[in-house]
Amino acid sequence: MIGLVAKDFIVFKKICKPAYRLLGIILLLCACIFIPQAAIPYISLLLPLMGVAFLTELVKIEEKSDWKNYLPVLPITDKEIVVGRYLFSGILFVSLSVLTFLLCIIAAFTGHFSFTTVVPNLVLGMCCTVLTICLGVPSGFVFKQSNCTGAMIAAIMVCAVIRSTGLDTAFFAASSFLAYTLLIIGMALLLYLSYRASLSIFRKRRHARSKVAPND
């Protein structure tokens, strides 16, 4: 499973070259320092989501390389393959969430506004990213880039509805320890259901290919 995660990160590094990553960080820092009040609402809401959206590119590369044709004969279990993809997504999510958190602190310091004012966008962005993982991973195991992209768009649409209806504002206005606990439990439940769906989808498709392979 570690090898599968390493494979995903090798692909990630190949596409997101060091120069691009460095340039991205420099641009984000400049935005947080020089135009914090204008930049931070978008950074806090979208940065983790943009990173996890790499799932779409990963699926596209696997399609082109015929990775799916090797899966039936790999000496690893269905569970390891599926968990490896969630682990890769989780590492991206945590890394970019930490980066977003640090950028928000820098912006709050340089922009002379309270960090608490960016918390709603930060939490909503993280929830949107978790939802993207929940929808994107099982869709990606169908091995169709359009399906995976559609899942990403669906996650963004759900968060847009939450924002437009004011549900996020109401949540933070009445937020409490219990509310955050329920939110975390809800996200964990969605991840578990997504994992079960991914495992079921992948298991059926992998075993179907193993039966067809001898006839090819």
Short mmCIF file of C-alpha atoms in Angstrom, two decimals:
data_model
loop_
_atom_site.label_atom_id
_atom_site.label_comp_id
_atom_site.label_asym_id
_atom_site.label_seq_id
_atom_site.Cartn_x
_atom_site.Cartn_y
_atom_site.Cartn_z
CA MET A 1 0.00 0.00 0.00
CA ILE A 2 2.90 2.34 0.77
CA GLY A 3 4.15 1.74 -2.76
CA LEU A 4 0.78 2.80 -4.18
CA VAL A 5 0.83 6.03 -2.19
CA ALA A 6 4.41 6.63 -3.28
CA LYS A 7 3.35 6.09 -6.91
CA ASP A 8 0.62 8.71 -6.56
CA PHE A 9 3.06 11.22 -5.09
CA ILE A 10 5.61 10.54 -7.84
CA VAL A 11 2.93 11.43 -10.39
CA PHE A 12 2.03 14.49 -8.31
CA LYS A 13 5.65 15.64 -8.20
CA LYS A 14 6.09 15.03 -11.93
CA ILE A 15 3.17 17.31 -12.79
CA CYS A 16 3.63 19.90 -10.01
CA LYS A 17 7.31 20.63 -10.59
CA PRO A 18 9.39 22.26 -7.79
CA ALA A 19 9.55 25.56 -9.68
CA TYR A 20 5.75 25.65 -9.95
CA ARG A 21 5.30 24.81 -6.28
CA LEU A 22 7.80 27.49 -5.23
CA LEU A 23 6.15 30.06 -7.48
CA GLY A 24 2.74 29.18 -6.08
CA ILE A 25 3.91 29.62 -2.49
CA ILE A 26 5.56 32.96 -3.33
CA LEU A 27 2.38 34.23 -4.99
CA LEU A 28 0.25 33.11 -2.05
CA LEU A 29 2.59 34.80 0.44
CA CYS A 30 2.58 38.02 -1.58
CA ALA A 31 -1.21 37.98 -1.72
CA CYS A 32 -1.47 37.41 2.04
CA ILE A 33 1.03 40.17 2.83
CA PHE A 34 0.03 42.88 0.35
CA ILE A 35 -3.71 42.30 -0.22
CA PRO A 36 -4.75 40.11 2.74
CA GLN A 37 -8.36 41.24 3.07
CA ALA A 38 -9.03 40.68 -0.63
CA ALA A 39 -7.09 37.42 -1.00
CA ILE A 40 -7.73 35.49 2.18
CA PRO A 41 -11.46 34.71 1.62
CA TYR A 42 -10.54 32.86 -1.59
CA ILE A 43 -7.38 31.25 -0.23
CA SER A 44 -9.04 29.94 2.92
CA LEU A 45 -12.00 28.58 0.95
CA LEU A 46 -10.33 27.12 -2.14
CA LEU A 47 -6.68 26.20 -1.47
CA PRO A 48 -7.26 22.72 0.09
CA LEU A 49 -9.88 21.97 -2.58
CA MET A 50 -7.51 22.89 -5.43
CA GLY A 51 -4.91 20.45 -4.16
CA VAL A 52 -7.28 17.53 -3.73
CA ALA A 53 -8.73 18.24 -7.18
CA PHE A 54 -5.47 16.65 -8.41
CA LEU A 55 -7.42 13.39 -8.11
CA THR A 56 -8.93 14.20 -11.50
CA GLU A 57 -5.49 14.52 -13.11
CA LEU A 58 -4.34 11.31 -11.41
CA VAL A 59 -7.29 9.39 -12.85
CA LYS A 60 -6.59 10.86 -16.30
CA ILE A 61 -2.96 9.68 -16.16
CA GLU A 62 -3.99 6.21 -15.03
CA GLU A 63 -6.37 5.98 -17.99
CA LYS A 64 -3.64 6.93 -20.47
CA SER A 65 -1.11 4.50 -18.96
CA ASP A 66 -3.57 1.56 -18.93
CA TRP A 67 -2.95 1.22 -15.20
CA LYS A 68 -6.32 -0.52 -14.87
CA ASN A 69 -5.04 -3.45 -16.97
CA TYR A 70 -2.34 -4.22 -14.40
CA LEU A 71 -4.61 -4.13 -11.37
CA PRO A 72 -6.10 -7.65 -11.67
CA VAL A 73 -2.67 -9.27 -11.37
CA LEU A 74 -1.04 -7.04 -8.76
CA PRO A 75 -0.10 -8.96 -5.57
CA ILE A 76 -2.05 -6.57 -3.35
CA THR A 77 -5.57 -6.70 -2.00
CA ASP A 78 -8.53 -4.60 -3.07
CA LYS A 79 -8.58 -2.97 0.36
CA GLU A 80 -4.94 -1.91 0.12
CA ILE A 81 -5.48 -0.25 -3.26
CA VAL A 82 -8.56 1.64 -2.09
CA VAL A 83 -7.08 2.65 1.28
CA GLY A 84 -3.92 3.81 -0.52
CA ARG A 85 -5.92 6.28 -2.60
CA TYR A 86 -7.69 7.65 0.49
CA LEU A 87 -4.36 7.91 2.31
CA PHE A 88 -2.87 9.88 -0.59
CA SER A 89 -5.90 12.19 -0.62
CA GLY A 90 -5.76 12.57 3.16
CA ILE A 91 -2.08 13.55 3.13
CA LEU A 92 -2.78 16.19 0.48
CA PHE A 93 -5.76 17.45 2.46
CA VAL A 94 -3.85 17.76 5.75
CA SER A 95 -0.79 19.35 4.12
CA LEU A 96 -2.79 21.98 2.26
CA SER A 97 -5.04 22.64 5.26
CA VAL A 98 -1.97 23.34 7.40
CA LEU A 99 -0.57 25.61 4.67
CA THR A 100 -3.91 27.43 4.45
CA PHE A 101 -4.01 27.82 8.22
CA LEU A 102 -0.54 29.36 8.27
CA LEU A 103 -1.40 31.71 5.40
CA CYS A 104 -4.52 32.83 7.26
CA ILE A 105 -2.43 33.64 10.35
CA ILE A 106 0.05 35.63 8.23
CA ALA A 107 -2.79 37.49 6.51
CA ALA A 108 -4.47 38.26 9.83
CA PHE A 109 -1.20 39.63 11.21
CA THR A 110 -0.38 41.78 8.19
CA GLY A 111 -3.93 42.83 7.48
CA HIS A 112 -4.74 43.87 11.04
CA PHE A 113 -7.95 41.82 11.25
CA SER A 114 -8.96 39.01 13.57
CA PHE A 115 -8.17 35.42 12.64
CA THR A 116 -11.67 34.44 13.78
CA THR A 117 -13.13 36.31 10.81
CA VAL A 118 -11.58 33.81 8.38
CA VAL A 119 -12.58 30.69 10.34
CA PRO A 120 -15.97 30.26 8.58
CA ASN A 121 -14.34 30.22 5.14
CA LEU A 122 -11.57 27.96 6.38
CA VAL A 123 -13.98 25.41 7.88
CA LEU A 124 -16.29 25.51 4.86
CA GLY A 125 -13.33 25.02 2.53
CA MET A 126 -12.13 22.01 4.54
CA CYS A 127 -15.63 20.51 4.54
CA CYS A 128 -15.85 21.04 0.78
CA THR A 129 -12.50 19.28 0.38
CA VAL A 130 -13.64 16.29 2.46
CA LEU A 131 -16.79 16.10 0.36
CA THR A 132 -14.65 16.22 -2.78
CA ILE A 133 -12.65 13.24 -1.50
CA CYS A 134 -15.86 11.38 -0.60
CA LEU A 135 -17.24 11.85 -4.12
CA GLY A 136 -14.02 11.95 -6.16
CA VAL A 137 -12.35 8.74 -4.97
CA PRO A 138 -15.22 6.34 -5.72
CA SER A 139 -15.90 8.14 -9.00
CA GLY A 140 -12.22 7.85 -9.90
CA PHE A 141 -12.34 4.09 -9.46
CA VAL A 142 -14.76 3.96 -12.37
CA PHE A 143 -11.67 5.02 -14.37
CA LYS A 144 -13.43 7.77 -16.24
CA GLN A 145 -12.01 11.25 -15.90
CA SER A 146 -15.38 12.86 -16.67
CA ASN A 147 -16.98 11.04 -13.73
CA CYS A 148 -14.26 12.19 -11.36
CA THR A 149 -14.49 15.76 -12.62
CA GLY A 150 -18.25 15.66 -12.20
CA ALA A 151 -17.80 14.61 -8.58
CA MET A 152 -15.55 17.60 -7.96
CA ILE A 153 -18.11 19.94 -9.50
CA ALA A 154 -20.86 18.38 -7.38
CA ALA A 155 -18.89 19.06 -4.19
CA ILE A 156 -18.40 22.69 -5.17
CA MET A 157 -22.10 23.04 -5.99
CA VAL A 158 -23.12 21.67 -2.59
CA CYS A 159 -20.88 24.17 -0.82
CA ALA A 160 -22.18 26.96 -3.05
CA VAL A 161 -25.74 26.07 -1.97
CA ILE A 162 -24.68 26.09 1.68
CA ARG A 163 -23.10 29.52 1.22
CA SER A 164 -26.02 31.00 -0.75
CA THR A 165 -28.65 29.79 1.73
CA GLY A 166 -26.71 31.15 4.70
CA LEU A 167 -26.47 27.77 6.45
CA ASP A 168 -22.79 28.32 7.18
CA THR A 169 -23.51 31.73 8.72
CA ALA A 170 -26.24 30.21 10.90
CA PHE A 171 -23.90 27.41 11.97
CA PHE A 172 -21.14 29.76 13.08
CA ALA A 173 -23.60 32.14 14.73
CA ALA A 174 -24.82 29.32 16.97
CA SER A 175 -21.61 27.30 16.99
CA SER A 176 -20.66 25.31 20.05
CA PHE A 177 -18.52 22.36 21.02
CA LEU A 178 -21.46 20.06 20.27
CA ALA A 179 -21.98 21.59 16.82
CA TYR A 180 -18.34 21.08 15.85
CA THR A 181 -18.42 17.55 17.26
CA LEU A 182 -21.46 16.71 15.16
CA LEU A 183 -19.78 18.24 12.10
CA ILE A 184 -16.68 16.09 12.59
CA ILE A 185 -18.80 12.96 13.14
CA GLY A 186 -20.78 13.75 9.99
CA MET A 187 -17.62 14.15 7.91
CA ALA A 188 -16.19 10.91 9.33
CA LEU A 189 -19.42 9.06 8.48
CA LEU A 190 -19.33 10.40 4.91
CA LEU A 191 -15.73 9.23 4.55
CA TYR A 192 -16.63 5.76 5.80
CA LEU A 193 -19.59 5.47 3.42
CA SER A 194 -17.38 6.72 0.59
CA TYR A 195 -14.76 4.10 1.45
CA ARG A 196 -17.33 1.30 1.44
CA ALA A 197 -18.67 2.49 -1.92
CA SER A 198 -15.14 2.74 -3.37
CA LEU A 199 -14.23 -0.74 -2.17
CA SER A 200 -17.40 -2.22 -3.64
CA ILE A 201 -16.95 -0.46 -7.00
CA PHE A 202 -13.27 -1.32 -7.29
CA ARG A 203 -13.75 -4.96 -6.22
CA LYS A 204 -16.43 -5.56 -8.87
CA ARG A 205 -14.46 -3.92 -11.66
CA ARG A 206 -11.15 -5.56 -10.76
CA HIS A 207 -12.65 -9.05 -10.57
CA ALA A 208 -14.60 -8.48 -13.79
CA ARG A 209 -11.35 -7.67 -15.58
CA SER A 210 -9.61 -10.74 -14.13
CA LYS A 211 -12.31 -12.94 -15.66
CA VAL A 212 -12.11 -11.25 -19.05
CA ALA A 213 -8.30 -11.13 -19.23
CA PRO A 214 -7.70 -14.83 -20.21
CA ASN A 215 -9.88 -14.36 -23.29
CA ASP A 216 -7.95 -11.34 -24.57
#
